[in-house]
Coordinates of C-alpha atoms in Angstrom, one line a residue:
Chain A
X629 CA 69.7 35.6 89.8
X630 CA 71.2 35.5 93.3
X631 CA 72.5 38.8 94.7
X632 CA 73.6 39.9 98.1
X633 CA 74.5 43.3 99.5
X634 CA 76.0 44.3 102.8
X635 CA 75.1 47.6 104.5
X636 CA 76.0 49.3 107.7
X637 CA 78.2 51.9 109.2
X638 CA 81.6 52.6 107.6
X639 CA 83.1 53.9 110.8
X640 CA 82.6 52.7 114.4
X641 CA 84.4 53.7 117.6
X642 CA 86.2 51.3 119.8
X643 CA 84.0 49.4 122.3
X644 CA 80.9 50.1 120.2
X645 CA 78.7 47.4 118.7
X646 CA 78.7 46.9 115.0
X647 CA 75.4 46.0 113.2
X648 CA 75.6 44.8 109.6
X649 CA 72.8 43.9 107.3
X650 CA 72.9 41.5 104.4
X651 CA 70.0 42.1 102.0
X652 CA 69.6 39.4 99.4
X653 CA 67.4 38.4 96.4
X654 CA 67.0 35.4 94.2
X655 CA 66.5 32.9 96.9
X656 CA 64.6 32.4 100.1
X657 CA 66.1 31.7 103.5
X658 CA 63.2 29.4 104.3
X659 CA 64.3 26.9 101.6
X660 CA 65.7 23.7 103.0
X661 CA 69.5 23.6 102.9
X662 CA 70.1 27.3 102.3
X663 CA 72.3 29.4 104.5
X664 CA 73.9 32.8 104.7
X665 CA 77.5 33.3 106.0
X666 CA 79.5 36.3 107.1
X667 CA 83.2 36.5 106.3
X668 CA 85.6 39.4 106.8
X669 CA 89.0 40.4 105.4
X670 CA 91.3 43.0 107.1
X671 CA 93.1 45.1 104.6
X672 CA 95.8 43.1 102.8
X673 CA 95.1 40.0 104.9
X674 CA 93.4 36.7 104.6
X675 CA 89.7 35.8 104.7
X676 CA 88.2 34.9 108.1
X677 CA 84.9 33.0 108.4
X678 CA 82.7 34.5 111.1
X679 CA 79.2 33.0 111.3
X680 CA 76.4 31.1 109.4
X681 CA 72.7 30.9 109.8
X682 CA 70.6 28.2 108.2
X683 CA 67.1 28.1 106.8
X684 CA 65.9 26.3 109.9
X685 CA 67.5 29.0 112.2
X686 CA 70.4 26.9 113.3
X687 CA 73.4 29.1 113.8
X688 CA 77.2 28.5 113.8
X689 CA 80.0 30.8 114.9
X690 CA 83.7 31.1 114.8
X691 CA 84.9 29.7 118.1
X692 CA 87.4 32.6 118.5
X693 CA 84.7 35.3 118.1
X694 CA 81.6 33.4 119.4
X695 CA 81.2 35.5 122.5
X696 CA 81.0 38.7 120.4
X697 CA 78.8 37.6 117.5
X698 CA 75.1 37.3 117.0
X699 CA 73.5 36.3 113.7
X700 CA 69.8 36.6 113.0
X701 CA 67.5 36.4 110.0
X702 CA 64.3 38.1 108.9
X703 CA 62.9 35.8 106.2
X704 CA 60.1 38.2 105.3
X705 CA 62.6 41.0 104.6
X706 CA 65.2 38.8 102.9
X707 CA 67.8 40.0 105.4
X708 CA 70.4 38.5 107.7
X709 CA 71.9 40.7 110.4
X710 CA 75.3 40.3 112.1
X711 CA 76.1 42.1 115.3
X712 CA 79.6 42.2 116.8
X713 CA 80.2 43.7 120.2
X714 CA 83.1 45.5 121.7
X715 CA 84.7 46.6 118.5
X716 CA 88.5 47.1 118.3
X717 CA 90.7 48.6 115.7
X718 CA 91.8 45.1 114.8
X719 CA 88.3 44.5 113.6
X720 CA 88.8 46.9 110.8
X721 CA 88.0 44.9 107.7
X722 CA 85.8 44.4 104.7
X723 CA 82.8 42.4 105.8
X724 CA 81.2 40.0 103.2
X725 CA 78.0 38.0 103.3
X726 CA 77.6 35.0 101.1
X727 CA 75.1 32.3 100.1
X728 CA 75.5 28.6 100.7
X729 CA 73.3 25.7 99.8
X730 CA 74.0 22.2 101.1
X731 CA 77.6 21.3 100.1
X732 CA 78.0 24.3 97.7
X733 CA 79.4 26.8 100.2
X734 CA 79.8 30.5 99.6
X735 CA 78.7 30.2 96.0
X736 CA 77.6 33.8 95.7
X737 CA 79.1 36.8 97.5
X738 CA 78.2 40.3 98.2
X739 CA 80.5 43.1 97.2
X740 CA 81.6 43.7 100.7
X741 CA 81.4 46.6 103.1
X742 CA 84.5 48.2 104.6
X743 CA 84.2 48.9 108.3
X744 CA 86.9 51.0 110.0
X745 CA 87.2 51.0 113.8
X746 CA 88.8 54.2 115.0
X747 CA 88.2 56.9 117.7
Chain B
X1031 CA 93.1 27.8 117.9
X1032 CA 93.0 25.9 114.6
X1033 CA 95.3 27.1 111.8
X1034 CA 95.0 26.2 108.2
X1035 CA 98.2 26.7 106.3
X1036 CA 98.9 27.4 102.6
X1037 CA 102.0 28.2 100.7
X1038 CA 102.4 32.0 100.8
X1039 CA 103.3 32.3 97.1
X1040 CA 103.9 30.3 94.0
X1041 CA 105.0 31.2 90.5
X1042 CA 104.1 29.4 87.4
X1043 CA 104.7 29.9 83.7
X1044 CA 101.8 30.3 81.2
X1045 CA 100.7 26.9 80.1
X1046 CA 102.3 25.3 83.1
X1047 CA 100.9 23.4 86.1
X1048 CA 101.0 24.3 89.7
X1049 CA 99.6 22.6 92.8
X1050 CA 98.5 24.5 95.9
X1051 CA 98.1 22.7 99.2
X1052 CA 96.0 23.3 102.4
X1053 CA 97.2 21.8 105.7
X1054 CA 95.4 21.6 109.0
X1055 CA 97.0 22.1 112.4
X1056 CA 94.8 19.3 113.7
X1057 CA 96.2 16.7 111.5
X1058 CA 95.6 15.1 108.1
X1059 CA 92.9 16.7 106.0
X1060 CA 90.3 14.2 104.8
X1061 CA 87.1 14.4 102.8
X1062 CA 85.3 15.0 106.1
X1063 CA 86.8 18.5 106.2
X1064 CA 84.8 19.2 103.0
X1065 CA 87.7 21.3 101.4
X1066 CA 86.6 24.3 99.4
X1067 CA 88.7 26.5 97.2
X1068 CA 88.2 30.1 96.3
X1069 CA 89.9 32.6 94.0
X1070 CA 90.2 36.3 94.8
X1071 CA 91.5 39.0 92.5
X1072 CA 92.4 42.5 93.8
X1073 CA 89.5 44.6 94.7
X1074 CA 87.0 41.8 94.1
X1075 CA 85.0 39.4 96.3
X1076 CA 86.2 35.8 96.3
X1077 CA 84.8 33.4 93.7
X1078 CA 84.0 29.8 94.6
X1079 CA 85.9 27.2 92.5
X1080 CA 85.8 23.8 94.2
X1081 CA 83.6 22.3 97.0
X1082 CA 83.7 19.0 98.8
X1083 CA 87.3 18.3 97.8
X1084 CA 86.9 17.9 94.1
X1085 CA 83.5 19.1 92.8
X1086 CA 83.5 22.1 90.5
X1087 CA 81.0 24.9 90.8
X1088 CA 79.3 25.8 87.6
X1089 CA 81.5 28.1 85.7
X1090 CA 84.8 26.7 87.1
X1091 CA 87.1 26.1 84.2
X1092 CA 88.1 22.5 83.6
X1093 CA 91.8 23.3 84.2
X1094 CA 91.1 23.7 88.0
X1095 CA 90.9 20.4 89.9
X1096 CA 90.7 19.5 93.6
X1097 CA 92.1 16.5 95.5
X1098 CA 93.6 15.2 98.6
X1099 CA 97.4 14.8 98.5
X1100 CA 99.6 13.6 101.3
X1101 CA 97.3 14.5 104.1
X1102 CA 96.4 17.9 102.7
X1103 CA 93.8 19.3 100.4
X1104 CA 95.2 20.3 97.0
X1105 CA 94.2 22.6 94.2
X1106 CA 95.9 21.9 90.8
X1107 CA 95.9 24.5 88.1
X1108 CA 96.7 23.0 84.7
X1109 CA 97.5 24.9 81.5
X1110 CA 97.7 28.1 83.5
X1111 CA 96.4 31.2 81.9
X1112 CA 97.4 34.8 82.7
X1113 CA 94.0 35.4 84.2
X1114 CA 94.6 32.8 86.8
X1115 CA 97.0 35.2 88.6
X1116 CA 95.2 35.7 91.9
X1117 CA 95.1 34.8 95.6
X1118 CA 93.7 31.4 96.4
X1119 CA 92.1 30.4 99.7
X1120 CA 91.0 27.0 101.0
X1121 CA 88.2 26.5 103.5
X1122 CA 87.9 23.6 105.9
X1123 CA 85.0 22.4 108.0
X1124 CA 85.5 21.7 111.7
X1125 CA 82.4 20.1 113.0
X1126 CA 80.1 23.2 112.8
X1127 CA 82.4 26.0 112.0
X1128 CA 84.8 26.8 109.2
X1129 CA 88.3 28.1 108.9
X1130 CA 89.9 29.7 105.9
X1131 CA 93.5 29.0 105.0
X1132 CA 96.2 31.6 105.0
X1133 CA 96.1 32.1 101.3
X1134 CA 98.4 31.5 98.3
X1135 CA 99.4 34.2 95.9
X1136 CA 99.8 32.7 92.5
X1137 CA 101.9 34.7 90.0
X1138 CA 101.9 33.8 86.3
X1139 CA 105.2 34.8 84.8

């Protein structure tokens, strides 16, 4: 059974760096074809794809946020970490991580973590 | 910046059929964009329905089908059930990154 769970601060101040952790079970991020994505959703708004890390440590980022995002993995801990720098109130959103394998994208999702950016 | 556009809202009667579309600001959507479709109900994480244009995930009801239609990706809901009322999002691949659509709110009335 594949499960994912996001964790991190619920409140960050403007200009701070956000660090979110996705802890998963039921699969290994060293298995060929497997990836973990990050997606966010501002309150009442659409989903936005942020970043993806593959089993072979290849990484992909949203072009519009690339300069602010870093995605890393710790295969031994079954974790993927997303950092986002220079946080702004417009970054207030629920942040999700999700599992992908080959063409079957985002097949399993975490419950999401609400992050509010406010001074 | 790439924009993926969907109908803001659609209404369908129970038992009816409705087609949602997904258009890219870069031009016609082809199979090379690997269109995916997701369903999201209030307060829940999205649920994957369709990948690579028309392939169903395990657990996706047969009444959901994906296709390409007039230069767009399309999701057709047939024999619509009350539980199909939700927000639907498409996702397109752009050579290394992905972009979600603006979302379609489907109301079953």
